[in-house]
Short mmCIF file of C-alpha atoms and ligand atoms in Angstrom, two decimals:
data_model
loop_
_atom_site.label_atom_id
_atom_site.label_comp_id
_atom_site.label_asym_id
_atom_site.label_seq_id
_atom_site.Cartn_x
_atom_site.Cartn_y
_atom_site.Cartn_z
CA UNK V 1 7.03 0.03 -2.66
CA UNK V 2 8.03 2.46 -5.03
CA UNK V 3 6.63 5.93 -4.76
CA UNK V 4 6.45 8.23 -7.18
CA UNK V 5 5.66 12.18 -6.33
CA UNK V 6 4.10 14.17 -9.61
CA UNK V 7 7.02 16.69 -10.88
CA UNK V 8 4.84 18.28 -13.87
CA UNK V 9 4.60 22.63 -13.13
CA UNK V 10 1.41 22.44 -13.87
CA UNK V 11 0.67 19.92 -11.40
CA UNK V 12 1.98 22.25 -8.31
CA UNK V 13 0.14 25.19 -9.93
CA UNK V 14 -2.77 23.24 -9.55
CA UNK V 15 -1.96 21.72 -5.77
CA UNK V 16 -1.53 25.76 -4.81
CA UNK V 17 -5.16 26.14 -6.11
CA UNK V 18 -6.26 23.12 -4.56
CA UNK V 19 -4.57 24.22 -0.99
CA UNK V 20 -5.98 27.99 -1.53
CA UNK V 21 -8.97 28.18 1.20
CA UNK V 22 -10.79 30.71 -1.05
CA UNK V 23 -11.40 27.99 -3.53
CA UNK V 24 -14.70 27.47 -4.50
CA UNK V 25 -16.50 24.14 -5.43
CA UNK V 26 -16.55 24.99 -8.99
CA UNK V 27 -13.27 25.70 -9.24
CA UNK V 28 -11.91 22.85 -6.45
CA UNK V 29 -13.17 20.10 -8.83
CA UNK V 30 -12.08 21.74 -12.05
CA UNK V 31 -9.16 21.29 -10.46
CA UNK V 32 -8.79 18.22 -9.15
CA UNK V 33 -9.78 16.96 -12.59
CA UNK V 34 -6.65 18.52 -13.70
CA UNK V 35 -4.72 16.90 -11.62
CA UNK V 36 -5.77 13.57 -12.07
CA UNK V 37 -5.37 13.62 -15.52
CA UNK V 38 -1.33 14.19 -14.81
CA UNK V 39 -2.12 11.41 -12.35
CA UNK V 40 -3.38 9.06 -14.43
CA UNK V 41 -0.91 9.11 -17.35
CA UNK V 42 2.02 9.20 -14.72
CA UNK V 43 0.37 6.06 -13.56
CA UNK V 44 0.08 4.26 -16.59
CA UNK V 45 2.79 4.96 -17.97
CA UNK V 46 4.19 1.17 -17.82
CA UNK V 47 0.77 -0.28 -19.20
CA UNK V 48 1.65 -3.90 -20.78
CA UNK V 49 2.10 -3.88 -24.69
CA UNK V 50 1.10 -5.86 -27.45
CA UNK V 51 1.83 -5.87 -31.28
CA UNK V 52 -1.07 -5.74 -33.40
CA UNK V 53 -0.41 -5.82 -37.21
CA UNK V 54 -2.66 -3.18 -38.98
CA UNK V 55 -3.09 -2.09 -42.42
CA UNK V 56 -2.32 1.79 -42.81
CA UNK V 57 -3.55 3.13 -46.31
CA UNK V 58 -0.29 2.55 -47.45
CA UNK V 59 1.30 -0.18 -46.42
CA UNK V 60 1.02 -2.83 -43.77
CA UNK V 61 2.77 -2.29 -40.16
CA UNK V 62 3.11 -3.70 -36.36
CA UNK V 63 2.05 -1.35 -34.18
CA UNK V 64 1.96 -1.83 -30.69
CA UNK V 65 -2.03 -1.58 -28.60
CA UNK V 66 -2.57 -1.95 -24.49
CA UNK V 67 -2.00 -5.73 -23.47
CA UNK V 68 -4.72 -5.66 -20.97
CA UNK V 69 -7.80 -3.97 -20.09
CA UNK V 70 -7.94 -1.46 -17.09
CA UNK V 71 -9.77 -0.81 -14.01
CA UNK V 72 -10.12 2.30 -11.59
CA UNK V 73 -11.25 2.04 -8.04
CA UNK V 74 -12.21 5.52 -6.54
CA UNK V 75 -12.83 5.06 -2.84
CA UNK V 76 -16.10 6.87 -2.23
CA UNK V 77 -17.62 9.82 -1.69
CA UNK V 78 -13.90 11.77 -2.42
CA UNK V 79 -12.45 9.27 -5.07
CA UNK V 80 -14.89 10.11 -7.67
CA UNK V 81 -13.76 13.32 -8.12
CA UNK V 82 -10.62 11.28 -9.72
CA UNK V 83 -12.28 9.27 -12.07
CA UNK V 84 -13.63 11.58 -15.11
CA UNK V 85 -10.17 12.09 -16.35
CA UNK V 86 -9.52 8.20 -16.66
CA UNK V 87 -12.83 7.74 -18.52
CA UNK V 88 -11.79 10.54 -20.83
CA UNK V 89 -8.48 9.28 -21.93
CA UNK V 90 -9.25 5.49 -21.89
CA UNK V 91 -12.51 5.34 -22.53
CA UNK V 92 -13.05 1.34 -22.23
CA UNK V 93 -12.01 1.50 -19.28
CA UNK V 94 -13.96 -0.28 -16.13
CA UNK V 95 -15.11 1.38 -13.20
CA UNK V 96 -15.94 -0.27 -9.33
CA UNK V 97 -16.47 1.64 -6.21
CA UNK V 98 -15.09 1.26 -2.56
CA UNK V 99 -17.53 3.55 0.06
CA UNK V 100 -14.83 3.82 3.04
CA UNK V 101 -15.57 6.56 5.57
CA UNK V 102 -13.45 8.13 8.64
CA UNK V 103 -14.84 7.90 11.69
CA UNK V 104 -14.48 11.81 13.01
CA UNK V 105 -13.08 10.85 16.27
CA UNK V 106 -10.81 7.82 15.88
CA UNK V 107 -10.15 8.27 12.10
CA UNK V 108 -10.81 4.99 11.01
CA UNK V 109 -12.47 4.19 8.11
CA UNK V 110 -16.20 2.00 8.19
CA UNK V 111 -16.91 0.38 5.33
CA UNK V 112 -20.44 1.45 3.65
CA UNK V 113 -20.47 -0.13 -0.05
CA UNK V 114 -18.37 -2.05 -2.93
CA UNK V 115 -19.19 -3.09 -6.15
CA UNK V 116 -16.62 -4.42 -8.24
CA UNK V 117 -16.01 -5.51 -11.99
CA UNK V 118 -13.44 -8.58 -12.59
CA UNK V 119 -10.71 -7.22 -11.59
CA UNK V 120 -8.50 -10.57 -12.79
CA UNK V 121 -6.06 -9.73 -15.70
CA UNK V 122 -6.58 -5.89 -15.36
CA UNK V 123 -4.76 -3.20 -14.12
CA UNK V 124 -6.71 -2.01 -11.63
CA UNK V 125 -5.84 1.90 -10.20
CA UNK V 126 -7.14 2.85 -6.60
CA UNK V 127 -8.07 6.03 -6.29
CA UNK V 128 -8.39 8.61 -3.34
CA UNK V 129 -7.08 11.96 -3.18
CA UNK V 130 -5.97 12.15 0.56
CA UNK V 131 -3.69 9.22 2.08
CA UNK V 132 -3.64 10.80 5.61
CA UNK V 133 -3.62 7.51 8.17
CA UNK V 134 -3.26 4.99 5.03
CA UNK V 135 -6.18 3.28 6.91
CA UNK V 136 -8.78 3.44 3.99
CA UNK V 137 -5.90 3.31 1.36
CA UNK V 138 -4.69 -0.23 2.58
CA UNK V 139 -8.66 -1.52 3.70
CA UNK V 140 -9.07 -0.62 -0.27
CA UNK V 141 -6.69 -2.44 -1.39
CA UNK V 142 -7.43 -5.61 0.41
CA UNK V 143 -11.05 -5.61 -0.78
CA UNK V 144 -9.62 -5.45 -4.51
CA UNK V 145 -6.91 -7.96 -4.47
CA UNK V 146 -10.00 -10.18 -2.83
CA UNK V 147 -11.37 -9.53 -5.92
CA UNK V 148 -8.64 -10.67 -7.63
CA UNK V 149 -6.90 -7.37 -8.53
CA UNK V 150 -2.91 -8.39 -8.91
CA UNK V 151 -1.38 -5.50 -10.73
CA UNK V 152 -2.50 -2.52 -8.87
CA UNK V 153 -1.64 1.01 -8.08
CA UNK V 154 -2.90 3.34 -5.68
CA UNK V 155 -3.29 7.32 -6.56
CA UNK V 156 -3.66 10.03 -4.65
CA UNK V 157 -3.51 13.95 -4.50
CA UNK V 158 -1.84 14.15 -1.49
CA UNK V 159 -0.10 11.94 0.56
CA UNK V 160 0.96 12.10 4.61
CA UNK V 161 4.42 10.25 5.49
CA UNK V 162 2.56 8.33 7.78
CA UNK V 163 0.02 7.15 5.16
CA UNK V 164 2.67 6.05 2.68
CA UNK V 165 4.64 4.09 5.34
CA UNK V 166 1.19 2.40 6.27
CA UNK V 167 0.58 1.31 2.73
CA UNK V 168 4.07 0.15 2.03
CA UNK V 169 3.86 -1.75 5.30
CA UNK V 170 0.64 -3.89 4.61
CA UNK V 171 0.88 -3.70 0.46
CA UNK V 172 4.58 -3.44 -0.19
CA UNK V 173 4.64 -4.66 -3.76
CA UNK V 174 1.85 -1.25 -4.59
CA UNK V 175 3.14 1.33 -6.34
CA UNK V 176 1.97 4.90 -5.22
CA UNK V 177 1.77 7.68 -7.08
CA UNK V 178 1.02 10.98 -5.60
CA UNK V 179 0.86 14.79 -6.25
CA UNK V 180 2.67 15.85 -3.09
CA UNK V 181 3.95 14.45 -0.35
CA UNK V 182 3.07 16.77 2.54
CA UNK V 183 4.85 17.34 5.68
CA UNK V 184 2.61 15.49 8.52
CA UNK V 185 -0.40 14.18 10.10
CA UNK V 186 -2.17 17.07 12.82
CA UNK V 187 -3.89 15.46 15.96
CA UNK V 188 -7.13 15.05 14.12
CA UNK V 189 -4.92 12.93 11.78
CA UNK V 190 -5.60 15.56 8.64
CA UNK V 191 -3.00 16.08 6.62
CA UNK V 192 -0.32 19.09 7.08
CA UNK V 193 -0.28 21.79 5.01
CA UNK V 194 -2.60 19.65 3.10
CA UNK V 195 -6.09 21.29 1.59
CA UNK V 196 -8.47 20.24 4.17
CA UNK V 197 -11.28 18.23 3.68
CA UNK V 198 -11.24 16.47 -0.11
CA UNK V 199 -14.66 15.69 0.15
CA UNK V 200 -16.29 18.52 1.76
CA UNK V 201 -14.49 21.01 -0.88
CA UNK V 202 -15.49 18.91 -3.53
CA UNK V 203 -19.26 18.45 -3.08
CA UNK V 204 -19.55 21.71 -0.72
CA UNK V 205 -20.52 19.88 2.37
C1 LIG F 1 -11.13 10.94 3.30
C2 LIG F 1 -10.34 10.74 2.03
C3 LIG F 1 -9.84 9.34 2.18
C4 LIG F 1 -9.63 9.22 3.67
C5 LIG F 1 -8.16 9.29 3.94
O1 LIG F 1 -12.38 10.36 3.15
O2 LIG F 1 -11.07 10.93 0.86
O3 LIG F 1 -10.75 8.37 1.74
O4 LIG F 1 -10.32 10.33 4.26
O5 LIG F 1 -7.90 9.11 5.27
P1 LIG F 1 -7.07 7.89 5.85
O6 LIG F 1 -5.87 7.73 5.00
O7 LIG F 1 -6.74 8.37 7.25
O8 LIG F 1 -7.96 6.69 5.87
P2 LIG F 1 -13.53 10.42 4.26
O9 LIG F 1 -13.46 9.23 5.14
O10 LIG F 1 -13.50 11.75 4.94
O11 LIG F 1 -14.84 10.25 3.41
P3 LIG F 1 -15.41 11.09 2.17
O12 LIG F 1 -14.56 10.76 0.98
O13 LIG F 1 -16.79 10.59 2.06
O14 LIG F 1 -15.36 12.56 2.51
N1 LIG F 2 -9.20 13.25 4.56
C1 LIG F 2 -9.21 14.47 3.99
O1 LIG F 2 -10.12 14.79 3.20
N2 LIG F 2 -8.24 15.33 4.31
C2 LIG F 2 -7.23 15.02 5.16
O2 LIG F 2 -6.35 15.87 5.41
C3 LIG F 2 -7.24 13.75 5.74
C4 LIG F 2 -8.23 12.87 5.42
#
């Protein structure tokens, strides 16, 4: 499973920002837009191609247009604080929902909710910000490829060691891109340095 860490300077500006405790709400999600924007064209950058033959006012040409249609996945509540920036820059783009949840004391994640389009023939991008245990990354990606989901990727903010050996062990062929790849998992299985809770920052719970 290939994994691919974001190397842009603006994207570690932004992770600093993102880590910073002081960080407001506001700020957190104007942020975390920012970031997922870097995301999402890192991720897509091997879309399938097509030629399509179009008239320019000049003279006639083959260009070349996106093969297939694509999907993104945010694993709720946290996930949809990932999705605006894929909207923006693709804007046919189709949109399901995961609702995964952590259980505070044994960290694993309950699943509250899915609604899914056809995911068949798409590329279909998971997306959460933290992969801490990897449990909700990998649940995720079992409920899309039951929906039929075959070329996928999963991307997050941050990722935990121990999350991306979890993923590559259950969904090997995945590719995952993230913005960092922090240092460990603490005893409440949070991530280390990490930014705390995505969710809580984002919605100021
Ligand atoms: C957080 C985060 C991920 C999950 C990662 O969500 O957004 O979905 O934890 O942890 P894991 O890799 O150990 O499964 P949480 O369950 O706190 O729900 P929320 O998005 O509603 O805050
Ligand atoms: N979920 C979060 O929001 N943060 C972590 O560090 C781990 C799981």
């Amino acid at each position: 499973m290939p994994l691919h860490v974001l190397s842009h300077p603006l994207g570690t500006h932004v992770l600093t920002h993102l880590r910073d405790k002081t960080t407001k709400p506001a700020l957190f999600r104007t942020l975390s837009y920012q970031i997922s924007l870097l995301l999402a064209l890192e991720a897509t950058r091997d879309l399938a191609m097509e030629d399509k033959t179009i008239e320019t006012p000049l003279e006639t040409i083959t260009g070349r247009v996106f093969a297939k249609p694509l999907a993104v996945v945010p694993i709720l509540r946290a996930g949809l604080g990932m999705v605006q920036p894929f909207q923006d820059i693709f804007p046919d783009v189709s949109v399901g929902y995961v609702g995964l949840e952590r259980d505070h004391t044994t960290a694993v994640a309950r699943s509250y909710y899915c609604k899914l389009p056809p995911l068949e023939g798409k590329r279909t991008v998971v997306v959460d910000p933290m992969l801490a245990t990897g449990g909700s990354g990998a649940q995720a990606l079992d409920v899309v490829k039951a929906a039929g989901a075959k070329d996928l990727v999963f991307v997050c903010i941050v990722a935990s060691p121990e999350g991306v050996a979890v993923l590559k062990a259950a969904h090997p062929e995945v590719p995952v891109y993230a913005g960092a790849l922090d240092r460990e998992l603490n005893a409440k299985k949070y991530i280390l340095p990490g930014l705390g809770d995505f969710g809580d920052r984002l919605y100021g719970t």
